[in-house]
Every structure is written in C-alpha cells, then in structure tokens.
Coordinates of C-alpha atoms in Angstrom, one line a residue:
X166 CA 136.1 88.2 115.3
X167 CA 134.4 91.6 115.1
X168 CA 135.8 94.9 116.4
X169 CA 133.4 97.6 117.2
X170 CA 132.5 100.2 119.8
X171 CA 131.4 98.6 123.1
X172 CA 127.6 98.7 123.4
X173 CA 126.1 99.9 126.8
X174 CA 124.4 96.5 127.3
X175 CA 127.9 94.9 127.3
X176 CA 129.2 96.9 130.3
X177 CA 128.8 94.0 132.7
X178 CA 130.6 91.7 130.3
X179 CA 133.5 94.2 130.2
X180 CA 133.5 94.3 134.0
X181 CA 133.7 90.5 134.1
X182 CA 136.8 90.7 131.8
X183 CA 138.3 93.3 134.0
X184 CA 138.0 91.1 137.1
X185 CA 139.4 88.0 135.3
X186 CA 142.3 90.1 133.8
X187 CA 143.4 92.2 136.8
X188 CA 141.4 91.1 139.9
X189 CA 138.4 92.3 141.9
X190 CA 137.2 95.9 141.7
X191 CA 134.2 97.7 143.1
X192 CA 131.5 97.2 140.4
X193 CA 129.5 100.4 141.2
X194 CA 132.7 102.6 141.1
X195 CA 133.9 100.9 137.9
X196 CA 130.6 101.4 136.2
X197 CA 130.5 105.1 137.2
X198 CA 133.9 105.6 135.5
X199 CA 133.1 103.5 132.4
X200 CA 129.6 104.5 131.5
X201 CA 130.6 108.1 130.3
X202 CA 133.4 106.6 128.2
X203 CA 131.0 104.2 126.5
X204 CA 128.6 107.0 125.8
X205 CA 131.4 109.0 124.2
X206 CA 132.4 106.1 122.1
X207 CA 135.8 105.7 123.7
X208 CA 135.6 102.0 124.5
X209 CA 136.3 99.3 121.9
X210 CA 135.2 95.7 122.1
X211 CA 136.3 92.5 120.3
X212 CA 133.5 90.1 119.8
X213 CA 133.5 86.4 118.9
X214 CA 129.9 86.3 117.6
X215 CA 127.9 87.9 120.4
X216 CA 130.5 87.1 123.1
X217 CA 132.8 89.9 124.3
X218 CA 136.4 88.5 124.4
X219 CA 138.4 91.7 124.8
X220 CA 138.0 95.4 125.3
X221 CA 140.1 98.6 125.7
X222 CA 139.4 102.3 126.1
X223 CA 141.2 105.6 125.6
X224 CA 141.1 108.9 127.4
X225 CA 141.3 112.2 125.6
X226 CA 144.1 114.2 127.1
X227 CA 146.4 117.0 126.0
X228 CA 150.1 116.2 126.5
X229 CA 152.8 118.8 126.8
X230 CA 155.6 118.7 124.3
X231 CA 158.3 121.4 124.5
X232 CA 155.8 123.6 126.3
X233 CA 152.9 123.2 124.0
X234 CA 149.8 121.0 124.5
X235 CA 149.2 118.3 121.9
X236 CA 145.9 116.3 121.7
X237 CA 146.6 112.7 122.8
X238 CA 144.7 109.4 123.3
X239 CA 145.7 107.7 126.5
X240 CA 145.0 103.9 126.1
X241 CA 144.0 102.1 129.3
X242 CA 141.8 99.3 130.6
X243 CA 142.8 96.7 128.0
X244 CA 141.3 93.4 129.0
X245 CA 141.5 90.0 127.3
X246 CA 139.5 87.0 128.4
X247 CA 142.0 84.5 129.9
X248 CA 140.8 81.6 127.8
X249 CA 141.3 83.6 124.6
X250 CA 144.9 84.7 125.3
X251 CA 147.6 83.5 122.9
X252 CA 145.3 83.9 119.9
X253 CA 146.5 87.3 118.8
X254 CA 143.5 89.2 120.2
X255 CA 145.7 91.6 122.1
X256 CA 147.5 92.6 118.9
X257 CA 144.2 93.0 117.1
X258 CA 142.8 95.2 119.8
X259 CA 146.0 97.3 120.0
X260 CA 145.8 97.9 116.2
X261 CA 142.0 98.4 116.3
X262 CA 142.5 101.2 118.9
X263 CA 144.7 103.1 116.5
X264 CA 141.9 103.5 114.0
X265 CA 139.5 104.1 116.9
X266 CA 141.5 107.2 117.8
X267 CA 141.7 108.5 114.3
X268 CA 141.9 112.3 114.4
X269 CA 144.3 112.5 117.3
X270 CA 148.0 113.2 116.6
X271 CA 149.5 111.0 119.4
X272 CA 148.6 108.1 121.7
X273 CA 150.4 106.9 124.9
X274 CA 150.0 104.0 127.3
X275 CA 151.5 102.2 130.2
X276 CA 152.2 98.7 128.8
X277 CA 151.4 95.5 130.6
X278 CA 153.3 93.8 127.8
X279 CA 155.6 95.8 125.5
X280 CA 155.8 93.4 122.5
X281 CA 152.1 93.6 121.8
X282 CA 152.2 97.4 121.6
X283 CA 155.5 97.5 119.7
X284 CA 153.8 95.4 117.1
X285 CA 151.3 98.3 116.7
X286 CA 154.1 100.9 116.4
X287 CA 154.5 102.1 120.0
X288 CA 157.9 102.6 121.6
X289 CA 159.2 103.4 125.0
X290 CA 159.3 107.2 125.4
X291 CA 159.3 108.3 129.1
X292 CA 158.5 107.3 132.6
X293 CA 156.9 108.2 135.9
X294 CA 159.6 108.9 138.3
X295 CA 159.1 108.2 142.0
X296 CA 161.6 109.3 144.7
X297 CA 161.5 108.3 148.4
X298 CA 163.2 110.7 150.8
X299 CA 163.3 111.1 154.6
X300 CA 160.5 113.5 155.7
X301 CA 163.0 115.3 158.0
X302 CA 165.0 116.3 154.9
X303 CA 162.1 118.4 153.7
X304 CA 161.1 120.0 156.9
X305 CA 163.8 122.6 156.9
X306 CA 163.6 123.7 153.3
X307 CA 161.5 126.8 153.6
X308 CA 163.5 130.0 153.8
X309 CA 161.1 132.9 153.1
X310 CA 157.4 133.9 153.2
X311 CA 155.4 132.4 150.4
X312 CA 151.6 132.8 150.4
X313 CA 150.2 129.3 150.3
X314 CA 146.5 128.5 150.9
X315 CA 144.4 125.3 151.1
X316 CA 142.7 124.3 147.8
X317 CA 139.5 122.5 147.3
X318 CA 137.2 121.4 144.4
X319 CA 136.1 125.0 143.6
X320 CA 139.8 125.9 142.9
X321 CA 140.0 123.5 140.0
X322 CA 140.0 126.2 137.3
X323 CA 142.8 128.1 139.1
X324 CA 144.8 124.9 139.6
X325 CA 144.6 123.9 136.0
X326 CA 145.5 127.5 134.9
X327 CA 148.6 127.5 137.2
X328 CA 149.8 124.1 136.0
X329 CA 149.3 125.0 132.3
X330 CA 151.4 128.1 132.8
X331 CA 154.1 126.3 134.6
X332 CA 154.4 123.5 132.1
X333 CA 154.5 126.0 129.2
X334 CA 157.2 128.1 130.9
X335 CA 159.3 125.0 131.7
X336 CA 159.0 123.7 128.1
X337 CA 158.0 120.4 129.6
X338 CA 157.8 117.1 127.7
X339 CA 155.2 114.5 128.6
X340 CA 153.0 115.7 131.4
X341 CA 149.3 115.4 130.6
X342 CA 146.5 117.9 131.2
X343 CA 143.6 116.2 133.0
X344 CA 141.3 119.2 133.0
X345 CA 139.2 120.9 135.7
X346 CA 136.7 118.0 136.2
X347 CA 139.4 115.6 137.2
X348 CA 140.9 118.0 139.8
X349 CA 137.4 118.8 141.1
X350 CA 136.9 115.0 141.7
X351 CA 140.4 114.5 143.2
X352 CA 139.8 117.2 145.8
X353 CA 136.3 116.3 146.6
X354 CA 137.2 114.1 149.5
X355 CA 139.3 114.0 152.7
X356 CA 142.2 111.8 151.6
X357 CA 144.1 114.4 149.5
X358 CA 145.4 117.6 150.9
X359 CA 145.9 120.3 148.4
X360 CA 147.6 123.7 148.6
X361 CA 147.8 126.5 146.0
X362 CA 150.3 129.3 145.6
X363 CA 150.5 132.0 143.0
X364 CA 153.1 129.9 141.1
X365 CA 152.7 126.4 142.5
X366 CA 150.4 123.5 143.4
X367 CA 150.8 120.7 145.9
X368 CA 148.6 117.6 146.4
X369 CA 149.6 114.9 148.9
X370 CA 148.2 112.4 151.4
X371 CA 149.0 109.6 153.7
X372 CA 150.2 106.2 152.4
X373 CA 147.9 103.2 152.5
X374 CA 149.6 101.9 155.7
X375 CA 149.5 105.4 157.4
X376 CA 153.2 105.4 158.0
X377 CA 154.4 107.7 155.3
X378 CA 153.3 110.5 153.0
X379 CA 152.6 110.3 149.3
X380 CA 153.0 113.4 147.1
X381 CA 150.9 113.1 144.0
X382 CA 152.0 116.4 142.5
X383 CA 154.2 119.3 143.5
X384 CA 154.9 121.8 140.8
X385 CA 156.4 125.3 141.4
X386 CA 157.6 128.2 139.3
X387 CA 160.2 129.5 141.7
X388 CA 162.7 128.1 144.2
X389 CA 160.9 130.0 147.0
X390 CA 157.6 128.3 146.2
X391 CA 159.2 124.9 145.8
X392 CA 160.9 125.2 149.2
X393 CA 157.6 126.3 150.8
X394 CA 155.5 123.5 149.3
X395 CA 158.0 120.7 150.0
X396 CA 158.6 122.0 153.6
X397 CA 154.8 121.9 154.1
X398 CA 155.0 118.2 153.3
X399 CA 158.0 117.8 155.6
X400 CA 156.1 119.4 158.5
X401 CA 154.7 115.9 159.1
X402 CA 158.1 114.5 159.8
X403 CA 157.3 114.0 163.5
X404 CA 154.8 111.3 162.5
X405 CA 155.9 110.2 159.0
X406 CA 159.4 109.0 158.5
X407 CA 159.4 109.0 154.7
X408 CA 157.9 110.8 151.7
X409 CA 157.2 109.0 148.4
X410 CA 156.8 111.5 145.6
X411 CA 156.0 111.4 141.9
X412 CA 158.3 114.1 140.3
X413 CA 160.0 115.2 137.1
X414 CA 163.3 113.4 136.5
X415 CA 165.1 116.8 136.9
X416 CA 162.7 118.2 139.6
X417 CA 164.1 121.2 141.6
X418 CA 163.7 119.0 144.7
X419 CA 166.9 117.1 143.8
X420 CA 168.9 120.4 144.0
X421 CA 167.1 121.7 147.0
X422 CA 167.8 118.7 149.2
X423 CA 171.0 119.2 151.3
X424 CA 171.8 115.5 151.2
X425 CA 170.8 113.0 148.6
X426 CA 172.6 110.0 150.0
X427 CA 169.5 108.2 151.2
X428 CA 167.1 108.7 148.2
X429 CA 165.5 105.8 146.4
X430 CA 164.3 106.3 142.8
X431 CA 161.9 104.1 140.8
X432 CA 160.7 104.4 137.2
X433 CA 157.5 103.2 135.6
X434 CA 157.8 103.3 131.8
X435 CA 155.2 104.5 129.3
X436 CA 155.1 104.2 125.5
X437 CA 154.3 106.6 122.7
X438 CA 152.8 106.2 119.2
X439 CA 152.5 108.9 116.5
X440 CA 149.1 108.6 114.8
X441 CA 149.3 111.6 112.5
X442 CA 152.9 112.6 111.9
X443 CA 152.2 116.1 110.2
X444 CA 149.7 117.0 112.9
X445 CA 152.0 115.8 115.7
X446 CA 154.9 117.9 114.5
X447 CA 152.8 121.0 113.8
X448 CA 151.3 120.9 117.4
X449 CA 154.4 120.5 119.5
X450 CA 157.0 123.1 120.4
X451 CA 160.6 123.3 119.2
X452 CA 163.6 125.4 120.4
X453 CA 163.2 129.0 119.4
X454 CA 166.7 129.5 118.0
X455 CA 166.8 126.4 115.9
X456 CA 166.5 126.4 112.1
X457 CA 166.7 123.1 110.2
X458 CA 165.4 121.1 107.1
X459 CA 165.8 117.4 107.2
X460 CA 164.5 114.8 104.7
X461 CA 162.8 111.8 106.4
X462 CA 161.6 108.5 105.1
X463 CA 158.9 106.9 107.4
X464 CA 157.7 103.3 107.1
X465 CA 154.3 102.8 108.8
X466 CA 152.2 100.0 107.5
X467 CA 149.4 100.6 110.0
X468 CA 149.0 104.3 109.4
X469 CA 149.4 104.9 105.7
X470 CA 149.1 108.7 106.2
X471 CA 152.5 108.6 108.0
X472 CA 154.2 106.4 105.4
X473 CA 156.5 107.8 102.7
X474 CA 158.9 110.6 102.0
X475 CA 158.8 113.8 104.0
X476 CA 160.7 117.0 104.7
X477 CA 160.9 118.2 108.3
X478 CA 161.2 122.0 108.6
X479 CA 161.9 123.6 112.0
X480 CA 162.1 127.4 112.6
X481 CA 160.9 130.1 115.0
X482 CA 159.8 127.5 117.6
X483 CA 157.5 125.7 115.2
X484 CA 157.8 122.6 113.0
X485 CA 156.2 121.3 109.8
X486 CA 156.3 117.9 108.1
X487 CA 155.5 118.2 104.4
X488 CA 155.3 115.6 101.6
X489 CA 158.5 115.5 99.5
X490 CA 160.2 113.5 96.8
X491 CA 162.2 110.5 98.1
X492 CA 165.9 111.4 98.7
X493 CA 168.8 108.9 98.9
X494 CA 170.2 110.7 102.0
X495 CA 167.0 110.7 104.0
X496 CA 166.9 109.6 107.6
X497 CA 164.9 106.3 107.6
X498 CA 162.5 105.7 110.5
X499 CA 160.0 103.0 111.3
X500 CA 156.8 103.9 113.2
X501 CA 158.6 102.9 116.4
X502 CA 161.7 105.0 115.5
X503 CA 159.5 108.0 114.7
X504 CA 157.8 107.7 118.2
X505 CA 161.2 107.5 119.9
X506 CA 162.6 110.5 118.0
X507 CA 159.5 112.5 118.8
X508 CA 160.1 111.7 122.5
X509 CA 163.6 113.0 122.3
X510 CA 165.7 109.7 122.2
X511 CA 169.1 110.8 120.7
X512 CA 169.7 109.6 117.2
X513 CA 172.8 107.7 118.1
X514 CA 170.7 105.5 120.4
X515 CA 168.1 105.0 117.7
X516 CA 170.7 103.9 115.2
X517 CA 172.4 101.6 117.7
X518 CA 169.0 100.0 118.5
X519 CA 168.0 99.6 114.9
X520 CA 165.2 102.2 115.0
X521 CA 166.9 104.7 112.6
X522 CA 169.0 104.3 109.4
X523 CA 170.3 106.4 106.6
X524 CA 172.4 109.6 106.4
X525 CA 173.7 110.7 109.8
X526 CA 174.7 114.2 108.9
X527 CA 171.6 115.8 110.3
X528 CA 171.6 113.8 113.6
X529 CA 172.7 116.7 115.6
X530 CA 169.9 118.9 114.2
X531 CA 167.3 116.2 115.0
X532 CA 168.7 115.9 118.5
X533 CA 168.5 119.6 119.1
X534 CA 164.9 119.7 117.6
X535 CA 163.4 116.9 119.6
X536 CA 165.7 116.6 122.6
X537 CA 164.3 116.3 126.1
X538 CA 163.4 113.9 128.9
X539 CA 159.7 113.1 128.8
X540 CA 157.9 112.3 132.0
X541 CA 154.4 111.9 133.4
X542 CA 153.0 112.7 136.8
X543 CA 149.8 110.6 136.3
X544 CA 149.0 107.0 135.8
X545 CA 145.8 106.2 133.8

C-alpha cells in the first residue's frame, strides 16, 4: 500500500469510493467542492498499486479555545472501498492524515467509527447540540427595539467580524471560523434567510419537509439582541409548529424561554487530537487570573514531538509547554488523555477512564486552566 496526495486524475475514482461508502451524491457538485482541495494538497489517497482503495481530506479552519483562534485541521470525507474493509486501511489512513496535517496544532473530526480514530490518538471532546422547541415559544421573546437587517453575500466580511468578536468575548471553546468565502456561498441562494445586528447574526431556513424551521446559527452579544433574533424566527409560528436549532450547550436561549418542559435535545459528538502540543498550548487562551506550573509526562508514539517530559506554565491568560526533566510526580497522559484534557474534561473523569495517571495534587489547577464545555455549530 502506498499513501500519497490524491492526484487530480484520480478524482473520479475518489467519487466512486464516496458513492460506495455513503451513497449517491451529485457528481458535478462533489467535484466542484473537491477539486480546490486536491489542488491545495489537502486530500490523501491510499493506493494498492495504481488502484485507489481509500481517501480522506482535511479542511483548514481556526477553532476557538477560551476565546482565541487556534489553527485546526478538520478531517472529513474519509472513504474506504467496501471490498477492502477489515484490512486496517482505515487506521492507516487516519494515521497518515496526521502527518499530512503536519504544521497544524490541532485536528478534529466527526467519527463514523470511534475505535479507528482512537487508535490514532483522537478522543471525544465536544458535540453539536440541537434543540427542538415550539415556534410559538419564540414568538413573544422580543421586548425592545433592536436594529436588525437582512444580510446577503456581500455582508460576509461583517458577519465574520461580528462572530469573531462574539466568540472572543464569550471565551468560547470549540466553534470554528469558516471564513468569508463560506458565508458568501451560504447566503448566495434563496434557502437560507440571514439577519445581522450590531452584536448578533442569525441564519435559518425551512426544514426539508417544509413543516418546521431550522436555525443554522444564532449568536448574540446581548439579551436584547438574542430576544430579537429568536423572536424573528418565532414570527413564523403561524405556519411552522417547531424550530430545530443548533446552539451552544449553555446558549442564552435556554434562559430566555419561559417554559422548557417541551424541549428536545440531541448531541452529535466530535473528537479532538493534539498534533503539536507546545503550539496548541501557546495558541489557546487561559483564565486571566490563573497562575500555575504543572509537570506533565506525555506518551504519544505517533507524534514524537509530543512525547516525553514537559512543564506546563500558565499565567496572564497565556500558556506554555516547555521541555523538562522527568519528574516522579508528573501527571501522565496518553495522546488521547492530552486531547481530552485540552478539551476541558475534568481530571477526575480522565483518571476514572484510564486516560490520566500520576500525582493528583495539581488536578484542580489543570481543571481551572482547561475547563470548559466545547461545542461546534458546524458539521463538516
């Protein structure tokens, strides 16, 4: 087996894998999406001789961690030929993608099968959270005048600027920055309705069956703006009975609703992997008032640059991971344990699941440094 960047002449073979792995898809649309990624060298193929038997791609995103954007590779479109499954090709592809993304601090993905990605050092980190509420419950939320206007493709720069400011102010963990081009494409059609306020953005549309409304994104920097945007969605309650929305797990909506007795919540889990531990720690944000030094011992066979003894230093809202002499009292983490810690999983949970060992005296400091509830508003 040979692992290398997918060649442009193998695009149709990759499309065939996609159909066999996940079902029919419009070929012209798929090729429009994939050709740029192939040109940028972001699609990896596994070949048996000249025959393509597996492929996977990654997106270049920035992901917010405690209010700071961290470069991240979002792995997606992983296809394995059905007749080749069970031969370990998926694991080889997952591991090959790690090297393919060299230079990025982090990588995330939505797993079709968690064991394959755990073998490559990924661990569950956060989720997309979907809530379904009666449309009527949103209709009466607005209380005061908030200037809201329709938004279109030309507003993409302002939309991205508003979202970046709001994620930074909220010290969010997990949301990704898709950039201006993505929003320009999203709004260049008639199936997504977008509205922009000075401190908020809303994008929603009708469900596939036309019986409900789907909120793709509703982010606001004040209670007044949140009320105004959600009430705008609720204004369709005379036609739509329910609203299905992708939200943060602690979205203000949950506190704005008068009654939550009829809500339905669904989670779609995603996984995280630390590719470059020092770079990942240096790029993310940390609590301003926290000062700490903790010895760590990381075991990471697939990323030797992460492996070994370290000293974590946190202060002034920043963090650093520097090489150090091995210490008997160090907190010991596997690659999966490091990913889960970075995502804010409490140390007691890591210890009880076998992802962390060693001295527990600094657990409270590590919880304070990395604590949070990561979430995404996008599937990729």
